[in-house]
Coordinates of C-alpha atoms in Angstrom, one line a residue:
M209 CA 0.0 0.0 0.2
K210 CA 1.6 3.3 -0.7
L211 CA 1.5 5.8 2.1
I212 CA 1.5 9.5 1.4
F213 CA 2.0 11.8 4.3
R214 CA 1.5 15.6 4.5
G215 CA 2.3 17.4 7.9
H216 CA 4.3 14.8 9.3
D217 CA 6.6 11.9 8.9
D218 CA 5.5 9.5 11.6
R219 CA 6.1 6.2 9.5
Y220 CA 6.7 3.7 12.4
A221 CA 3.4 4.3 14.1
V222 CA 1.6 4.1 10.3
E223 CA 3.3 1.1 9.3
Q224 CA 2.7 -0.7 12.3
S225 CA -1.2 0.2 12.1
L226 CA -0.9 -1.0 8.2
L227 CA 0.5 -4.6 9.2
A228 CA -2.4 -5.0 12.1
F229 CA -5.2 -4.5 9.5
F230 CA -3.3 -5.4 6.2
P231 CA -1.1 -8.0 6.9
D232 CA -0.5 -8.9 3.2
E233 CA 0.5 -5.2 2.3
R234 CA 3.9 -3.6 2.8
P235 CA 4.4 0.3 2.8
V236 CA 5.7 1.9 -0.4
Y237 CA 6.8 5.4 -0.7
D238 CA 7.6 5.7 -4.1
G239 CA 5.8 4.3 -7.4
E240 CA 2.2 3.5 -8.1
D241 CA -0.1 1.4 -6.0
D242 CA -3.8 0.9 -6.4
N243 CA -4.2 0.7 -2.5
C244 CA -3.3 4.2 -0.9
A245 CA -3.4 5.9 2.4
W246 CA -3.2 9.5 2.7
V247 CA -2.3 10.6 6.2
N248 CA -2.4 14.4 7.0
L249 CA -1.5 16.1 10.0
S250 CA -2.6 19.8 10.5
E251 CA -2.0 22.2 13.6
G252 CA -4.2 25.2 14.4
S253 CA -3.9 27.2 17.5
V254 CA -6.0 24.8 19.7
Y255 CA -6.3 21.8 18.0
T256 CA -4.0 19.3 16.0
T257 CA -6.0 17.2 13.7
A258 CA -5.2 14.1 11.7
T259 CA -7.2 13.0 8.8
T260 CA -6.6 9.5 6.9
K261 CA -8.3 8.6 3.8
I262 CA -7.8 5.0 2.7
T263 CA -8.5 3.4 -0.8
Y264 CA -8.3 -0.3 -0.8
R265 CA -9.5 -3.0 -3.3
G266 CA -12.2 -0.3 -4.7
K267 CA -13.2 0.7 -1.2
T268 CA -12.6 4.1 0.3
A269 CA -13.0 5.0 4.1
R270 CA -12.0 8.1 6.1
G271 CA -10.9 8.6 9.7
V272 CA -10.3 11.9 12.0
S273 CA -8.7 12.3 15.4
R274 CA -8.4 15.6 17.0
E275 CA -6.0 16.3 19.9
V276 CA -6.0 19.8 22.3
I277 CA -2.1 20.8 22.0
D278 CA -1.4 24.2 23.7
D279 CA 1.8 25.9 25.0
S280 CA 1.4 24.3 28.5
I281 CA 3.0 20.9 27.6
D282 CA 6.3 20.3 26.9
A283 CA 7.8 19.1 23.3
Y284 CA 7.7 15.5 24.4
E285 CA 4.1 15.7 25.3
K286 CA 3.0 17.5 22.0
E287 CA 4.8 14.9 19.9
R288 CA 3.0 12.0 21.6
L289 CA -0.3 13.9 21.4
R290 CA 0.4 14.3 17.6
Q291 CA 1.4 10.7 17.1
K292 CA -1.8 9.5 18.8
A293 CA -4.0 11.9 16.5
V294 CA -2.3 10.2 13.5
K295 CA -2.5 6.7 14.9
L296 CA -6.3 7.0 15.8
S297 CA -7.0 8.5 12.4
F298 CA -5.5 5.7 10.5
F299 CA -7.1 3.1 12.8
K300 CA -10.6 4.5 12.2
A301 CA -10.4 4.7 8.2
A302 CA -8.7 1.1 8.5
R303 CA -11.4 -0.3 10.6
A304 CA -13.9 1.1 8.6
I305 CA -12.7 -0.7 5.4
T306 CA -11.9 -3.9 6.8
G307 CA -14.7 -4.2 9.7
V308 CA -11.9 -5.5 11.8
T309 CA -10.6 -4.5 15.1
P310 CA -7.4 -5.9 15.9
S311 CA -6.6 -7.1 19.4
W312 CA -4.4 -4.4 20.2
G313 CA -6.7 -1.9 18.9
A314 CA -5.1 1.5 17.9
L315 CA -1.9 0.8 20.0
T316 CA 1.5 0.3 18.0
G317 CA 4.7 0.0 18.9
I318 CA 7.3 -2.5 21.0
R319 CA 5.8 -1.6 24.4
P320 CA 2.0 -1.3 24.8
G321 CA 2.1 -1.8 28.2
K322 CA 3.9 1.4 28.7
L323 CA 0.8 3.5 28.3
A324 CA -1.0 1.7 31.1
A325 CA 2.3 2.3 33.4
R326 CA 2.2 5.8 32.7
F327 CA -1.7 6.3 33.5
L328 CA -1.1 4.1 36.6
E329 CA 1.7 6.3 37.7
E330 CA -0.5 9.4 37.5
G331 CA -2.7 8.0 39.9
K332 CA -5.3 6.2 38.1
S333 CA -6.9 3.3 39.1
P334 CA -6.5 -0.1 37.3
R335 CA -10.2 0.0 36.5
A336 CA -9.9 3.6 35.0
V337 CA -6.7 2.4 32.8
D338 CA -9.2 0.0 31.7
R339 CA -11.8 2.3 30.4
I340 CA -9.1 4.3 28.4
L341 CA -7.7 1.4 26.8
R342 CA -11.0 0.4 25.7
D343 CA -12.8 3.3 25.0
T344 CA -9.7 5.5 23.5
Y345 CA -7.6 2.7 21.8
F346 CA -10.1 0.1 21.6
V347 CA -8.1 -2.5 22.8
S348 CA -9.9 -6.2 23.4
P349 CA -10.5 -7.2 27.0
A350 CA -7.8 -9.9 27.1
R351 CA -4.9 -7.4 25.9
R352 CA -6.2 -4.7 28.4
R353 CA -5.7 -7.0 31.1
L354 CA -2.5 -8.0 29.8
A355 CA -1.4 -4.8 29.5
I356 CA -2.3 -3.7 33.3
E357 CA -0.8 -6.5 35.0
T358 CA 2.2 -6.1 33.2
A359 CA 2.5 -2.5 34.0
Q360 CA 2.1 -3.2 37.5
A361 CA 4.8 -5.8 37.7
G362 CA 6.9 -3.5 35.7
L363 CA 6.4 -0.6 38.4
A364 CA 6.8 -3.3 41.5
A365 CA 10.3 -3.5 40.1
K366 CA 10.8 0.1 39.7
A367 CA 10.2 0.8 43.2
E368 CA 13.0 -1.4 44.0
L369 CA 15.5 0.1 41.8
Q370 CA 18.4 2.9 42.9
P371 CA 19.4 5.7 40.8
N372 CA 23.0 4.0 39.9
D373 CA 21.6 0.6 39.1
I374 CA 22.3 -1.0 35.8
S375 CA 21.9 -4.4 34.2
L376 CA 24.6 -6.2 32.1
Y377 CA 24.4 -8.3 29.4
I378 CA 26.8 -10.5 27.5
G379 CA 26.0 -12.0 24.1
I380 CA 27.2 -15.4 22.7
P381 CA 26.9 -15.3 19.0
F382 CA 27.2 -19.0 18.3
C383 CA 24.4 -21.8 17.7
P384 CA 24.8 -25.3 16.9
T385 CA 22.5 -24.8 13.8
R386 CA 20.3 -21.7 12.5
C387 CA 16.6 -22.1 13.3
A388 CA 14.3 -21.4 10.4
Y389 CA 12.5 -18.5 12.3
C390 CA 15.8 -17.0 13.4
S391 CA 17.5 -13.6 12.1
F392 CA 19.6 -12.9 14.7
V393 CA 23.2 -12.3 14.2
S394 CA 24.4 -15.8 15.2
A395 CA 27.2 -18.1 13.5
S396 CA 26.9 -21.9 13.2
V397 CA 29.5 -23.7 15.2
E398 CA 30.1 -26.0 12.5
K399 CA 31.1 -23.1 10.2
S400 CA 33.0 -20.9 12.9
F401 CA 34.6 -22.9 15.3
G402 CA 37.8 -21.3 15.0
L403 CA 36.5 -18.1 15.9
M404 CA 35.3 -19.2 19.6
E405 CA 38.5 -19.2 21.0
P406 CA 39.6 -15.5 19.5
Y407 CA 36.1 -14.2 20.4
L408 CA 36.5 -15.3 23.9
D409 CA 39.7 -13.4 24.2
A410 CA 38.2 -10.1 22.9
L411 CA 35.2 -10.8 25.0
C412 CA 37.5 -10.9 28.3
Q413 CA 39.3 -7.9 27.3
E414 CA 36.1 -5.9 26.9
I415 CA 34.8 -7.2 30.4
T416 CA 38.2 -6.1 32.3
A417 CA 37.5 -2.6 30.5
A418 CA 33.7 -2.4 31.3
A419 CA 34.3 -3.5 34.8
Q420 CA 36.7 -0.8 35.4
M421 CA 34.4 1.8 33.9
V422 CA 31.4 0.6 35.8
R423 CA 33.6 0.8 39.2
E424 CA 35.0 4.5 38.2
T425 CA 31.3 5.6 37.5
G426 CA 30.0 4.5 40.6
L427 CA 27.2 2.0 39.1
R428 CA 26.1 -1.0 40.5
I429 CA 25.0 -4.3 38.6
K430 CA 21.4 -5.2 39.4
S431 CA 20.9 -7.9 37.2
F432 CA 23.2 -10.1 34.8
Y433 CA 21.9 -11.8 31.6
M434 CA 24.0 -13.8 29.2
G435 CA 22.2 -14.7 25.8
G436 CA 22.7 -15.3 22.2
G437 CA 22.9 -16.9 20.0
T438 CA 23.0 -20.2 22.7
P439 CA 25.5 -19.5 25.4
T440 CA 25.9 -23.3 26.2
T441 CA 27.2 -23.6 22.7
L442 CA 30.5 -22.9 24.7
S443 CA 32.3 -25.7 26.1
A444 CA 32.0 -26.2 30.0
Q445 CA 35.8 -25.2 30.1
Q446 CA 35.1 -22.3 28.1
M447 CA 32.0 -20.9 30.0
D448 CA 34.1 -21.8 33.2
R449 CA 37.0 -19.6 31.7
L450 CA 34.2 -16.7 30.8
L451 CA 32.5 -16.6 34.2
T452 CA 35.7 -16.8 36.2
H453 CA 36.8 -13.9 34.3
L454 CA 33.2 -11.9 34.8
N455 CA 33.0 -12.9 38.6
E456 CA 36.6 -11.7 39.0
Q457 CA 36.1 -8.3 37.2
F458 CA 32.7 -7.4 38.2
D459 CA 31.3 -6.5 41.8
L460 CA 28.1 -8.7 41.6
S461 CA 27.3 -8.5 45.4
G462 CA 24.1 -6.7 44.5
C463 CA 23.0 -8.6 41.7
A464 CA 19.7 -9.5 42.3
E465 CA 19.5 -12.0 39.4
Y466 CA 22.1 -13.9 37.4
C467 CA 20.8 -15.5 34.3
I468 CA 22.2 -17.8 31.5
E469 CA 20.1 -18.5 28.5
A470 CA 21.2 -22.1 28.2
G471 CA 19.1 -22.3 25.3
R472 CA 18.7 -25.6 23.2
P473 CA 19.0 -29.2 24.7
D474 CA 21.3 -30.3 22.4
T475 CA 24.0 -28.1 23.8
I476 CA 23.4 -28.7 27.7
T477 CA 25.0 -31.2 29.8
R478 CA 25.4 -31.8 33.4
E479 CA 29.0 -30.5 33.0
K480 CA 27.8 -27.3 31.9
L481 CA 24.9 -26.9 34.3
Q482 CA 27.1 -27.5 37.1
V483 CA 29.7 -24.6 35.9
L484 CA 26.7 -22.4 35.8
L485 CA 25.8 -23.1 39.4
D486 CA 29.2 -23.1 40.6
H487 CA 29.7 -19.3 39.2
G488 CA 26.4 -18.1 40.8
A489 CA 23.7 -18.5 38.1
D490 CA 20.3 -18.9 39.8
R491 CA 18.1 -18.6 36.8
I492 CA 18.5 -20.6 33.1
S493 CA 16.1 -20.7 30.4
V494 CA 15.8 -23.9 28.4
N495 CA 14.2 -22.8 24.8
P496 CA 12.3 -25.8 23.2
Q497 CA 9.9 -23.2 21.2
T498 CA 7.6 -26.8 20.3
L499 CA 7.5 -30.3 21.7
E500 CA 6.2 -31.2 18.2
D501 CA 8.8 -33.4 16.9
H502 CA 7.7 -32.7 13.1
V503 CA 7.7 -28.8 14.0
L504 CA 11.2 -29.2 15.5
R505 CA 12.2 -30.9 12.4
A506 CA 10.6 -28.0 10.3
I507 CA 12.6 -25.3 12.2
G508 CA 15.8 -27.0 11.7
R509 CA 16.6 -28.4 15.3
K510 CA 18.5 -31.6 15.8
H511 CA 16.9 -32.7 19.1
T512 CA 13.6 -34.2 20.0
A513 CA 10.8 -33.7 22.2
K514 CA 12.3 -36.2 24.5
D515 CA 15.4 -34.6 24.8
I516 CA 13.8 -31.6 26.1
E517 CA 12.1 -33.6 28.8
D518 CA 15.2 -35.0 30.0
T519 CA 17.0 -31.7 30.0
M520 CA 14.3 -30.0 32.1
A521 CA 14.4 -33.0 34.6
L522 CA 18.1 -32.6 34.9
A523 CA 18.3 -29.0 35.4
L524 CA 15.5 -29.0 38.0
S525 CA 17.5 -31.9 39.8
M526 CA 20.5 -29.8 40.0
G527 CA 18.7 -27.2 42.2
F528 CA 18.5 -24.0 39.9
A529 CA 16.2 -21.5 41.7
H530 CA 14.5 -20.8 38.4
V531 CA 14.0 -22.3 34.9
N532 CA 12.4 -20.7 32.2
M533 CA 10.9 -22.5 28.6
D534 CA 10.2 -20.3 25.7
L535 CA 7.6 -21.3 23.4
I536 CA 6.7 -19.7 19.7
A537 CA 3.0 -19.6 18.7
G538 CA 3.0 -20.1 14.9
L539 CA 5.7 -21.9 13.9
P540 CA 5.7 -23.6 10.6
E541 CA 4.0 -26.9 10.2
D542 CA 2.2 -26.4 13.8
T543 CA -1.3 -26.3 14.6
P544 CA -3.6 -25.2 17.4
A545 CA -4.0 -28.7 18.6
G546 CA -0.3 -29.2 18.4
F547 CA 0.6 -25.9 20.1
R548 CA -2.0 -27.0 23.0
R549 CA -0.3 -30.5 23.6
T550 CA 3.2 -28.5 23.8
L551 CA 2.1 -26.2 26.4
D552 CA 0.1 -28.8 28.3
K553 CA 3.1 -30.8 28.6
C554 CA 5.5 -27.8 29.3
L555 CA 3.3 -27.5 32.7
T556 CA 4.1 -30.7 33.7
Y557 CA 8.2 -30.1 33.5
G558 CA 8.4 -27.8 36.6
A559 CA 9.2 -24.5 35.1
D560 CA 8.2 -21.5 37.1
N561 CA 8.8 -19.2 34.0
I562 CA 7.0 -19.8 30.4
T563 CA 7.7 -17.4 27.8
V564 CA 4.9 -17.4 25.0
H565 CA 6.2 -15.9 22.0
T566 CA 4.5 -15.2 18.7
L567 CA 6.5 -15.9 15.7
S568 CA 7.8 -12.7 14.0
L569 CA 8.6 -13.0 10.4
K570 CA 12.0 -11.6 10.1
K571 CA 13.9 -10.6 7.2
G572 CA 16.4 -13.2 6.6
S573 CA 14.8 -15.9 8.6
R574 CA 14.9 -19.1 6.5
I575 CA 10.8 -19.0 6.7
L576 CA 10.8 -16.1 4.3
L577 CA 13.6 -17.3 2.1
E578 CA 12.3 -20.8 1.6
G579 CA 8.7 -19.8 1.8
L580 CA 7.7 -22.0 4.5
T581 CA 4.4 -23.0 5.4
I582 CA 2.8 -21.4 8.8
P583 CA -0.3 -21.1 10.4
S584 CA -2.6 -18.3 9.7
A585 CA -3.1 -15.4 11.9
G586 CA -6.6 -16.9 13.0
E587 CA -4.7 -20.4 14.2
V588 CA -2.1 -18.2 16.0
A589 CA -5.0 -16.4 17.6
Q590 CA -6.6 -19.9 18.8
M591 CA -3.1 -20.9 20.2
L592 CA -2.8 -17.4 22.1
D593 CA -6.2 -17.7 23.2
Y594 CA -5.5 -21.2 24.8
A595 CA -2.3 -20.0 26.4
N596 CA -3.7 -17.0 28.3
P597 CA -6.5 -19.0 30.4
T598 CA -4.8 -22.1 30.7
L599 CA -1.4 -20.6 32.5
R600 CA -3.6 -18.8 34.8
R601 CA -5.4 -21.9 35.9
A602 CA -1.8 -23.2 36.5
G603 CA -0.8 -20.3 39.0
F604 CA 1.0 -18.1 36.3
A605 CA 0.5 -14.4 36.0
P606 CA 1.9 -12.3 33.1
Y607 CA 5.1 -10.0 34.0
Y608 CA 6.4 -8.7 31.0
L609 CA 5.2 -7.9 27.7
Y610 CA 6.4 -6.9 24.3
R611 CA 5.8 -6.9 20.5
Q612 CA 7.7 -6.9 17.3
K613 CA 7.3 -5.9 13.6
Y614 CA 5.7 -8.5 11.3
M615 CA 4.3 -10.5 13.9
S616 CA 1.7 -13.3 13.1
G617 CA -1.8 -11.4 13.7
S618 CA 0.1 -8.1 15.1
F619 CA -0.3 -10.1 18.7
E620 CA 2.4 -10.2 21.5
N621 CA 5.2 -11.8 23.1
V622 CA 4.6 -12.4 26.8
G623 CA 6.4 -13.5 29.9
W624 CA 4.4 -15.7 32.5
C625 CA 5.5 -16.9 36.0
I626 CA 4.3 -17.9 39.3
S627 CA 4.5 -15.4 42.0
G628 CA 7.9 -14.3 42.9
A629 CA 9.9 -16.0 40.1
E630 CA 9.8 -12.7 37.8
G631 CA 12.7 -12.5 35.5
L632 CA 13.9 -8.8 36.6
Y633 CA 16.2 -8.4 33.6
N634 CA 13.3 -8.9 31.3
I635 CA 11.2 -6.5 32.9
Y636 CA 14.1 -3.8 33.2
I637 CA 15.0 -3.7 29.4
M638 CA 11.3 -4.1 28.1
E639 CA 10.1 -1.1 30.5
E640 CA 13.2 0.8 30.1
L641 CA 13.8 1.1 33.6
H642 CA 17.6 1.8 33.5
S643 CA 20.7 1.1 31.6
I644 CA 21.7 -2.1 29.7
L645 CA 25.5 -2.2 29.1
S646 CA 25.8 -4.9 26.6
L647 CA 29.2 -6.6 26.0
G648 CA 30.0 -8.7 23.1
A649 CA 29.1 -8.9 19.2
G650 CA 25.7 -8.5 17.8
G651 CA 24.2 -6.3 20.9
S652 CA 23.2 -2.9 21.6
T653 CA 23.7 -0.8 24.9
K654 CA 20.8 1.3 26.0
M655 CA 21.4 4.2 28.2
V656 CA 18.6 5.3 30.0
D657 CA 18.4 8.7 32.4
P658 CA 14.7 8.3 33.8
A659 CA 14.8 11.3 35.3
A660 CA 15.3 13.3 32.2
G661 CA 13.5 11.0 30.2
R662 CA 16.3 10.4 27.5
I663 CA 17.3 7.1 26.0
E664 CA 20.2 6.7 23.7
R665 CA 21.8 3.7 22.1
V666 CA 25.2 2.5 20.7
F667 CA 25.4 -0.6 18.4
H668 CA 28.2 -3.2 18.6
A669 CA 29.7 -4.9 15.6
K670 CA 27.4 -7.5 14.2
F671 CA 29.6 -10.5 13.5
P672 CA 32.3 -12.3 15.8
N673 CA 34.9 -11.7 13.2
E674 CA 34.1 -7.9 13.1
Y675 CA 34.1 -7.5 16.8
I676 CA 37.3 -9.4 17.3
Q677 CA 39.1 -7.0 14.7
R678 CA 37.7 -3.8 15.9
P679 CA 38.7 -3.2 19.4
E680 CA 38.3 0.8 18.9
K681 CA 34.7 0.1 18.3
I682 CA 34.6 -1.4 21.6
A683 CA 36.2 1.3 23.3
A684 CA 34.1 4.0 21.8
N685 CA 30.9 2.3 23.1
L686 CA 32.2 2.2 26.8
A687 CA 33.2 5.7 26.4
A688 CA 29.7 6.6 25.3
F689 CA 28.6 4.8 28.3
R690 CA 30.8 6.5 30.6
A691 CA 29.8 9.9 29.5
F692 CA 26.0 9.4 29.5
H693 CA 26.3 8.6 32.9
E694 CA 28.7 11.1 34.3
N695 CA 26.7 13.5 32.5
R696 CA 22.9 12.6 33.6
K697 CA 20.8 14.3 36.0
P698 CA 21.0 13.1 39.8

């Protein structure tokens, strides 16, 4: 669909709304297209008005939204209200043409719960927030509840933070094989085994420099998370070397959470898990994505559902305080019945965290490159509509929530846990509560100044070889982090 803007250039919000209503369409800005949306924004002395006209498959509809914007509000709030007007005008026009109201209504973006959190912090009751999400943004009952509950979990985590708290992330960009849905920058060990030792050398050097910077700026590590890739692609000896150096360099005495994404069961052994325990890991994640063997084969996994069951039994027998399992709704060759079987079985394994992702059709993934068959948006909705009440009946509650581009059905990813088992790092990064210092290839460091409402990012070298060969990039990122925290408001 061709998008024509006048008076603004709010591409992101409009593109997300486009995908929610017209999943087969992609935004076009040049050339011709029979399907077209004109999205105009005009500002008067009191009102800012957005008007959208959409022509789609021979039908035409219009939507109008108006916001009061005056000199009493700051520039950030003015921009938020302008975006709100644009989104609602497009939403109204698109709903008039399609007759569809997406589950998240007019809400777009990665963090739909942040709106609920803002209203709660203003002193509004959960019931009042629910009415706003219903009447202004047209969010469905189930998603309104998710937004409010995850916002409450985020505010509870926020209340426990100190001004000098940050989180630490370390990326291990290696996997045994590449999954069909994946677009992360990760290297198959089969092709890049020779890079693992040089990568660890460079990473240990960055850890040393980063720890010194953290000490000198008076910051405290509140949570630690190692992700990937698949961190347990490392051997037990390599993991021991890395975590020994990490614990020697960083003061982790104030760390409330030490999490390693163990990931795929074909990389997990008793020896590796013992190394994690010995170095203080109190939380691991085992990520089967599905327990249907034919779906595992379709996504390129080399293990079986029985391997997952055995790995979970091993992890729990060794005494980890918290174990998470990741599932994906909408994988190739899966069905609503298969997803139900997977979730029901997972609930028998003893995990206290279960994250239910919705498949995101990412550029560069094998699903798109090879045109694999995936469930429809309606079938994905059936999967998620089963997960929500089933997890609640089992004693789980939602504690963090986010969305991604190109998700099946424009749904969401939700972290569920039993009471007291919330993954703090997940809350901190998704609610943007404090800075995340990222080390290693493929990641991004997010610098957050809550007092000023300011967020900045620096991005790391994408590939292991590039990371190894560019120490100046590592130094520049650490310098940027230092400068941000030395200059932020108290």
